[in-house]
């Protein structure tokens, strides 16, 4: 008997930002009116949701992306990258003129500093009618971000009706209704800058305390300082970042989210999910590029074994 494809289960279904990043490596940042040769150039997939889903897939999760793409090169590239990583693209919607977010990243090779120019032309939220009860019921964990607030609110609502946990990455406080979305998130994982803006607290532990009320888990990440978290509004704990030789921190936060979501979907507790996410993000920091450096479960396991010997 042929299995009914609609009954397939995903561990993590994601909605949100997918980007195509064109990295241009130059000898120094261009001055006004200057002509400057590009030394090397590289195209990579990125985005909060995009990289989180790839990270979850590398950890062995069955993942899927629901977004709107068109027929241009950037859309093709995004689809190809997802397919290569095993991210299921069947929930995607095809629409003429739709595109992922496109970034030109100018990297000064002498300092490692980068400037990012991005365009959201053609980036659209999935329309309400594709976010059905049937779609959402097929996942064990739902991921959303601030780039698709309306879709996120609808998806979260449906997820809650099925007892499916909702994980979010929010980076911008000024997007309409983003605070409304924040209120319905079960596992809120945000960077310190967002947490500061939304709570007015500079201390990450104080920000966690303010944001953790009535949700399963709140995590505030602070780069090489690690993260602070609280489960169900309980005691705030600090998890230091692993000390690693850092090469490139692009995508660390996205990898953290994806690893956390994969762990949650397979039934790990929140503190275990945070430990694995902290390890996944640290390993990523030791490798160049956004998605390229994302570790698989085996690499994370051996990294954690080594760290346990050191601890
Ligand atoms: N330099 C680093 N060394 C080790 N781990 C890091 C480093 N930077 C980030 N991480 C890990 O990645 C997590 C998320 O990073 P952060 O910079 O807060 O997010 P974002 O990339 O969204 O700005 C941190 O909590 C930490 O665990
Ligand atoms: Mg981030």
Short mmCIF file of C-alpha atoms and ligand atoms in Angstrom, two decimals:
data_model
loop_
_atom_site.label_atom_id
_atom_site.label_comp_id
_atom_site.label_asym_id
_atom_site.label_seq_id
_atom_site.Cartn_x
_atom_site.Cartn_y
_atom_site.Cartn_z
CA UNK A 1 0.00 0.00 0.00
CA UNK A 2 1.30 3.46 -0.86
CA UNK A 3 1.56 5.67 2.22
CA UNK A 4 -0.71 8.69 2.27
CA UNK A 5 1.68 11.65 1.85
CA UNK A 6 -0.59 13.92 3.88
CA UNK A 7 -0.06 11.75 6.97
CA UNK A 8 3.74 12.31 6.97
CA UNK A 9 5.00 13.98 10.14
CA UNK A 10 7.59 16.71 10.33
CA UNK A 11 9.59 17.33 13.46
CA UNK A 12 9.94 21.05 12.71
CA UNK A 13 7.84 23.15 10.34
CA UNK A 14 9.22 26.66 9.79
CA UNK A 15 7.78 29.97 8.60
CA UNK A 16 9.90 33.07 8.11
CA UNK A 17 12.96 34.64 6.57
CA UNK A 18 14.93 32.89 3.87
CA UNK A 19 17.75 34.83 2.27
CA UNK A 20 20.28 34.52 -0.49
CA UNK A 21 23.52 36.12 0.65
CA UNK A 22 26.07 37.17 -1.96
CA UNK A 23 29.35 37.63 -0.10
CA UNK A 24 31.83 39.92 -1.85
CA UNK A 25 35.34 39.81 -0.38
CA UNK A 26 37.30 43.04 -0.88
CA UNK A 27 40.62 44.48 0.40
CA UNK A 28 38.90 47.34 2.23
CA UNK A 29 35.47 48.94 2.48
CA UNK A 30 34.68 50.97 -0.66
CA UNK A 31 34.87 54.75 -0.35
CA UNK A 32 32.30 56.99 -2.10
CA UNK A 33 32.95 57.03 -5.89
CA UNK A 34 35.65 54.35 -5.59
CA UNK A 35 36.02 51.45 -8.05
CA UNK A 36 37.05 48.34 -6.17
CA UNK A 37 37.87 44.84 -7.36
CA UNK A 38 36.03 41.91 -5.78
CA UNK A 39 38.68 39.32 -4.77
CA UNK A 40 36.36 36.36 -4.32
CA UNK A 41 32.67 35.95 -4.22
CA UNK A 42 30.39 33.33 -2.78
CA UNK A 43 26.63 32.74 -2.67
CA UNK A 44 25.04 31.21 0.44
CA UNK A 45 21.56 30.59 1.73
CA UNK A 46 20.62 32.19 5.04
CA UNK A 47 17.77 33.76 6.98
CA UNK A 48 16.39 33.19 10.46
CA UNK A 49 13.98 30.44 9.44
CA UNK A 50 16.12 29.15 6.57
CA UNK A 51 19.24 28.55 8.61
CA UNK A 52 17.32 27.32 11.66
CA UNK A 53 15.64 24.64 9.50
CA UNK A 54 18.94 23.56 7.95
CA UNK A 55 20.45 23.30 11.45
CA UNK A 56 17.52 21.19 12.66
CA UNK A 57 17.88 18.96 9.57
CA UNK A 58 21.63 18.46 10.23
CA UNK A 59 20.70 17.27 13.72
CA UNK A 60 18.52 14.62 12.11
CA UNK A 61 15.10 16.30 12.32
CA UNK A 62 12.53 15.97 9.54
CA UNK A 63 11.93 19.58 8.58
CA UNK A 64 9.73 21.55 6.20
CA UNK A 65 9.49 25.19 5.11
CA UNK A 66 6.30 27.08 4.32
CA UNK A 67 7.01 30.29 2.41
CA UNK A 68 6.33 31.97 -0.91
CA UNK A 69 8.85 31.80 -3.75
CA UNK A 70 8.77 32.56 -7.46
CA UNK A 71 10.61 31.45 -10.57
CA UNK A 72 13.72 33.68 -10.47
CA UNK A 73 17.31 32.55 -9.81
CA UNK A 74 17.16 33.46 -6.13
CA UNK A 75 14.04 31.36 -5.59
CA UNK A 76 15.60 28.43 -7.47
CA UNK A 77 18.77 28.71 -5.41
CA UNK A 78 16.77 28.71 -2.17
CA UNK A 79 14.79 25.63 -3.19
CA UNK A 80 17.92 23.78 -4.32
CA UNK A 81 19.70 24.48 -1.05
CA UNK A 82 16.72 23.27 0.98
CA UNK A 83 16.43 20.12 -1.12
CA UNK A 84 20.15 19.42 -0.73
CA UNK A 85 19.74 19.66 3.05
CA UNK A 86 16.60 17.52 3.12
CA UNK A 87 14.25 20.37 4.08
CA UNK A 88 10.84 19.44 2.64
CA UNK A 89 9.60 22.18 0.30
CA UNK A 90 6.14 20.76 -0.36
CA UNK A 91 4.33 23.34 1.86
CA UNK A 92 5.85 26.16 -0.24
CA UNK A 93 3.66 28.37 -2.37
CA UNK A 94 4.69 29.34 -5.91
CA UNK A 95 3.80 32.90 -6.94
CA UNK A 96 5.08 35.00 -9.85
CA UNK A 97 7.37 37.78 -8.65
CA UNK A 98 7.91 36.35 -5.17
CA UNK A 99 11.53 36.07 -3.97
CA UNK A 100 13.61 35.39 -0.89
CA UNK A 101 15.33 38.31 0.81
CA UNK A 102 18.53 39.17 -1.11
CA UNK A 103 21.64 40.42 0.69
CA UNK A 104 24.90 41.75 -0.67
CA UNK A 105 27.49 41.29 2.05
CA UNK A 106 30.70 43.29 1.62
CA UNK A 107 33.45 41.65 3.65
CA UNK A 108 36.65 43.61 4.30
CA UNK A 109 39.28 40.83 4.21
CA UNK A 110 41.79 42.90 6.17
CA UNK A 111 39.55 43.34 9.23
CA UNK A 112 36.77 40.77 8.78
CA UNK A 113 34.22 43.61 9.16
CA UNK A 114 31.17 43.35 6.99
CA UNK A 115 28.42 45.61 5.66
CA UNK A 116 25.11 44.10 4.66
CA UNK A 117 22.85 45.65 2.02
CA UNK A 118 19.55 43.83 1.76
CA UNK A 119 16.40 44.00 -0.30
CA UNK A 120 13.02 42.62 0.71
CA UNK A 121 11.56 43.25 -2.77
CA UNK A 122 9.26 40.35 -3.53
CA UNK A 123 9.47 38.78 -0.06
CA UNK A 124 5.89 38.03 0.97
CA UNK A 125 4.18 36.24 3.84
CA UNK A 126 2.40 32.98 3.12
CA UNK A 127 -1.29 33.83 2.61
CA UNK A 128 -3.75 32.81 5.32
CA UNK A 129 -5.45 30.18 3.17
CA UNK A 130 -2.33 28.00 2.94
CA UNK A 131 -1.92 27.94 6.72
CA UNK A 132 -4.44 25.23 7.34
CA UNK A 133 -5.17 23.10 10.34
CA UNK A 134 -4.12 20.06 8.32
CA UNK A 135 -0.70 21.58 7.52
CA UNK A 136 0.10 22.67 11.06
CA UNK A 137 -1.12 19.40 12.61
CA UNK A 138 1.62 17.57 10.70
CA UNK A 139 4.50 19.00 12.78
CA UNK A 140 5.81 18.31 16.26
CA UNK A 141 7.23 21.81 16.69
CA UNK A 142 6.53 25.07 14.86
CA UNK A 143 9.14 27.78 14.19
CA UNK A 144 8.20 31.38 13.31
CA UNK A 145 10.08 34.69 13.13
CA UNK A 146 9.32 38.45 13.01
CA UNK A 147 9.31 38.63 9.19
CA UNK A 148 5.94 36.86 8.88
CA UNK A 149 3.96 38.14 11.87
CA UNK A 150 0.46 37.63 10.43
CA UNK A 151 1.20 34.13 9.19
CA UNK A 152 2.97 33.44 12.49
CA UNK A 153 -0.07 34.47 14.55
CA UNK A 154 -2.34 32.24 12.51
CA UNK A 155 0.06 29.28 12.54
CA UNK A 156 0.65 29.64 16.30
CA UNK A 157 -3.08 29.69 16.95
CA UNK A 158 -3.58 26.45 15.02
CA UNK A 159 -0.52 24.86 16.64
CA UNK A 160 -1.88 25.60 20.11
CA UNK A 161 -5.18 23.93 19.27
CA UNK A 162 -3.12 20.75 18.72
CA UNK A 163 -0.81 21.24 21.70
CA UNK A 164 2.15 21.84 19.35
CA UNK A 165 4.88 24.04 20.87
CA UNK A 166 5.77 27.27 19.06
CA UNK A 167 9.37 28.51 18.99
CA UNK A 168 10.19 32.01 17.81
CA UNK A 169 13.11 34.19 16.86
CA UNK A 170 12.19 37.88 16.96
CA UNK A 171 14.76 40.54 16.11
CA UNK A 172 12.73 43.67 15.37
CA UNK A 173 10.40 45.39 17.81
CA UNK A 174 8.90 47.86 15.34
CA UNK A 175 7.14 45.37 13.03
CA UNK A 176 3.34 45.75 13.41
CA UNK A 177 1.84 43.19 15.83
CA UNK A 178 5.22 41.64 16.66
CA UNK A 179 4.58 42.07 20.40
CA UNK A 180 1.23 40.34 19.97
CA UNK A 181 3.08 37.44 18.36
CA UNK A 182 5.64 37.47 21.18
CA UNK A 183 2.89 36.98 23.76
CA UNK A 184 1.70 33.70 22.23
CA UNK A 185 5.14 32.10 21.85
CA UNK A 186 5.88 29.08 24.07
CA UNK A 187 9.66 29.02 23.54
CA UNK A 188 10.86 32.57 23.03
CA UNK A 189 14.55 32.71 22.09
CA UNK A 190 15.74 36.25 21.40
CA UNK A 191 19.03 38.11 21.22
CA UNK A 192 19.97 40.56 23.95
CA UNK A 193 19.36 43.59 21.69
CA UNK A 194 15.70 42.66 21.10
CA UNK A 195 15.26 41.76 24.79
CA UNK A 196 16.69 45.13 25.86
CA UNK A 197 14.50 47.11 23.49
CA UNK A 198 11.34 45.34 24.52
CA UNK A 199 11.91 45.26 28.31
CA UNK A 200 14.20 48.26 28.88
CA UNK A 201 16.44 45.93 30.96
CA UNK A 202 20.17 45.87 30.16
CA UNK A 203 20.82 42.87 32.36
CA UNK A 204 19.98 39.65 30.43
CA UNK A 205 18.78 37.87 33.59
CA UNK A 206 16.36 40.71 34.37
CA UNK A 207 15.13 40.67 30.76
CA UNK A 208 14.50 36.92 30.96
CA UNK A 209 12.53 37.41 34.17
CA UNK A 210 10.32 39.98 32.42
CA UNK A 211 9.82 37.87 29.29
CA UNK A 212 9.39 34.42 30.82
CA UNK A 213 6.01 34.91 32.45
CA UNK A 214 3.38 32.39 31.34
CA UNK A 215 5.48 30.61 28.77
CA UNK A 216 7.32 27.28 28.71
CA UNK A 217 10.74 28.80 28.21
CA UNK A 218 12.43 32.11 27.55
CA UNK A 219 16.07 32.31 26.43
CA UNK A 220 18.04 35.52 25.92
CA UNK A 221 21.25 34.94 23.96
CA UNK A 222 24.23 37.27 24.27
CA UNK A 223 26.91 36.08 21.86
CA UNK A 224 30.12 34.95 23.52
CA UNK A 225 28.60 35.58 26.96
CA UNK A 226 26.26 32.65 26.34
CA UNK A 227 22.60 32.74 27.29
CA UNK A 228 20.22 33.19 30.21
CA UNK A 229 16.99 31.23 30.45
CA UNK A 230 14.03 30.40 32.61
CA UNK A 231 11.68 27.44 32.40
CA UNK A 232 8.05 28.23 33.21
CA UNK A 233 8.94 31.52 34.89
CA UNK A 234 11.23 29.75 37.39
CA UNK A 235 14.78 30.60 38.44
CA UNK A 236 16.90 32.30 35.77
CA UNK A 237 19.98 30.24 34.84
CA UNK A 238 23.07 31.21 32.90
CA UNK A 239 24.68 28.90 30.34
CA UNK A 240 28.11 30.21 29.35
CA UNK A 241 29.17 29.94 25.71
CA UNK A 242 31.81 27.30 25.01
CA UNK A 243 35.30 28.76 24.59
CA UNK A 244 36.25 28.04 21.00
CA UNK A 245 38.58 29.55 18.40
CA UNK A 246 36.08 31.84 16.69
CA UNK A 247 36.28 32.29 12.92
CA UNK A 248 32.81 33.56 11.93
CA UNK A 249 29.72 34.06 14.11
CA UNK A 250 27.33 34.51 11.15
CA UNK A 251 24.19 32.50 11.81
CA UNK A 252 25.06 31.46 15.40
CA UNK A 253 21.67 32.62 16.66
CA UNK A 254 19.81 30.86 13.84
CA UNK A 255 21.70 27.62 14.46
CA UNK A 256 20.88 27.92 18.18
CA UNK A 257 17.16 28.16 17.33
CA UNK A 258 17.23 25.25 14.89
CA UNK A 259 19.12 22.94 17.24
CA UNK A 260 16.78 23.84 20.11
CA UNK A 261 13.72 23.13 17.96
CA UNK A 262 15.12 19.76 16.82
CA UNK A 263 15.79 18.73 20.43
CA UNK A 264 12.35 19.83 21.58
CA UNK A 265 10.68 17.89 18.74
CA UNK A 266 12.44 14.69 19.78
CA UNK A 267 11.35 15.11 23.38
CA UNK A 268 14.46 16.52 25.07
CA UNK A 269 13.93 18.77 28.08
CA UNK A 270 14.59 22.49 27.74
CA UNK A 271 17.92 22.56 29.60
CA UNK A 272 19.23 19.70 27.44
CA UNK A 273 17.98 21.50 24.30
CA UNK A 274 19.84 24.65 25.40
CA UNK A 275 23.06 22.71 26.06
CA UNK A 276 22.91 21.12 22.58
CA UNK A 277 22.01 24.48 20.98
CA UNK A 278 24.93 26.18 22.77
CA UNK A 279 27.29 23.48 21.46
CA UNK A 280 25.90 23.63 17.91
CA UNK A 281 26.28 27.43 17.82
CA UNK A 282 29.83 27.28 19.26
CA UNK A 283 30.94 24.73 16.65
CA UNK A 284 29.40 26.88 13.93
CA UNK A 285 31.43 29.87 15.22
CA UNK A 286 34.67 27.94 14.54
CA UNK A 287 33.85 27.58 10.85
CA UNK A 288 33.45 30.16 8.09
CA UNK A 289 30.09 30.89 6.48
CA UNK A 290 26.53 30.76 7.75
CA UNK A 291 25.03 27.40 6.85
CA UNK A 292 28.26 25.71 5.76
CA UNK A 293 29.58 25.45 9.27
CA UNK A 294 26.53 23.87 10.89
CA UNK A 295 27.48 20.62 12.66
CA UNK A 296 25.61 17.32 12.60
CA UNK A 297 24.50 15.41 15.71
CA UNK A 298 27.62 13.21 15.76
CA UNK A 299 29.94 16.23 15.78
CA UNK A 300 27.90 17.84 18.56
CA UNK A 301 28.00 14.62 20.63
CA UNK A 302 31.78 14.30 20.40
CA UNK A 303 32.22 18.05 21.10
CA UNK A 304 30.08 17.70 24.25
CA UNK A 305 32.01 14.57 25.35
CA UNK A 306 35.29 16.49 25.05
CA UNK A 307 33.82 19.45 26.95
CA UNK A 308 32.64 17.11 29.74
CA UNK A 309 36.23 15.88 30.11
CA UNK A 310 37.43 19.48 30.33
CA UNK A 311 34.68 20.59 32.80
N1 LIG B 1 31.89 33.92 19.91
C1 LIG B 1 31.14 32.88 20.30
N2 LIG B 1 31.69 31.79 20.89
C2 LIG B 1 30.95 30.74 21.29
N3 LIG B 1 29.60 30.68 21.15
C3 LIG B 1 28.98 31.75 20.57
C4 LIG B 1 29.70 32.89 20.09
N4 LIG B 1 28.82 33.77 19.56
C5 LIG B 1 27.61 33.20 19.70
N5 LIG B 1 27.69 31.99 20.32
C6 LIG B 1 26.58 31.12 20.70
O1 LIG B 1 25.46 31.40 19.88
C7 LIG B 1 24.35 31.88 20.67
C8 LIG B 1 23.59 32.93 19.89
O2 LIG B 1 24.46 33.98 19.53
P1 LIG B 1 23.99 35.52 19.47
O3 LIG B 1 25.16 36.30 18.97
O4 LIG B 1 23.43 35.91 20.81
O5 LIG B 1 22.79 35.48 18.42
P2 LIG B 1 22.65 36.22 16.99
O6 LIG B 1 23.56 35.47 16.05
O7 LIG B 1 21.19 36.03 16.64
O8 LIG B 1 23.04 37.65 17.20
C9 LIG B 1 25.00 32.38 21.97
O9 LIG B 1 24.08 32.32 23.04
C10 LIG B 1 26.16 31.40 22.15
O10 LIG B 1 25.72 30.18 22.73
MG1 LIG B 2 19.58 36.23 15.60
#
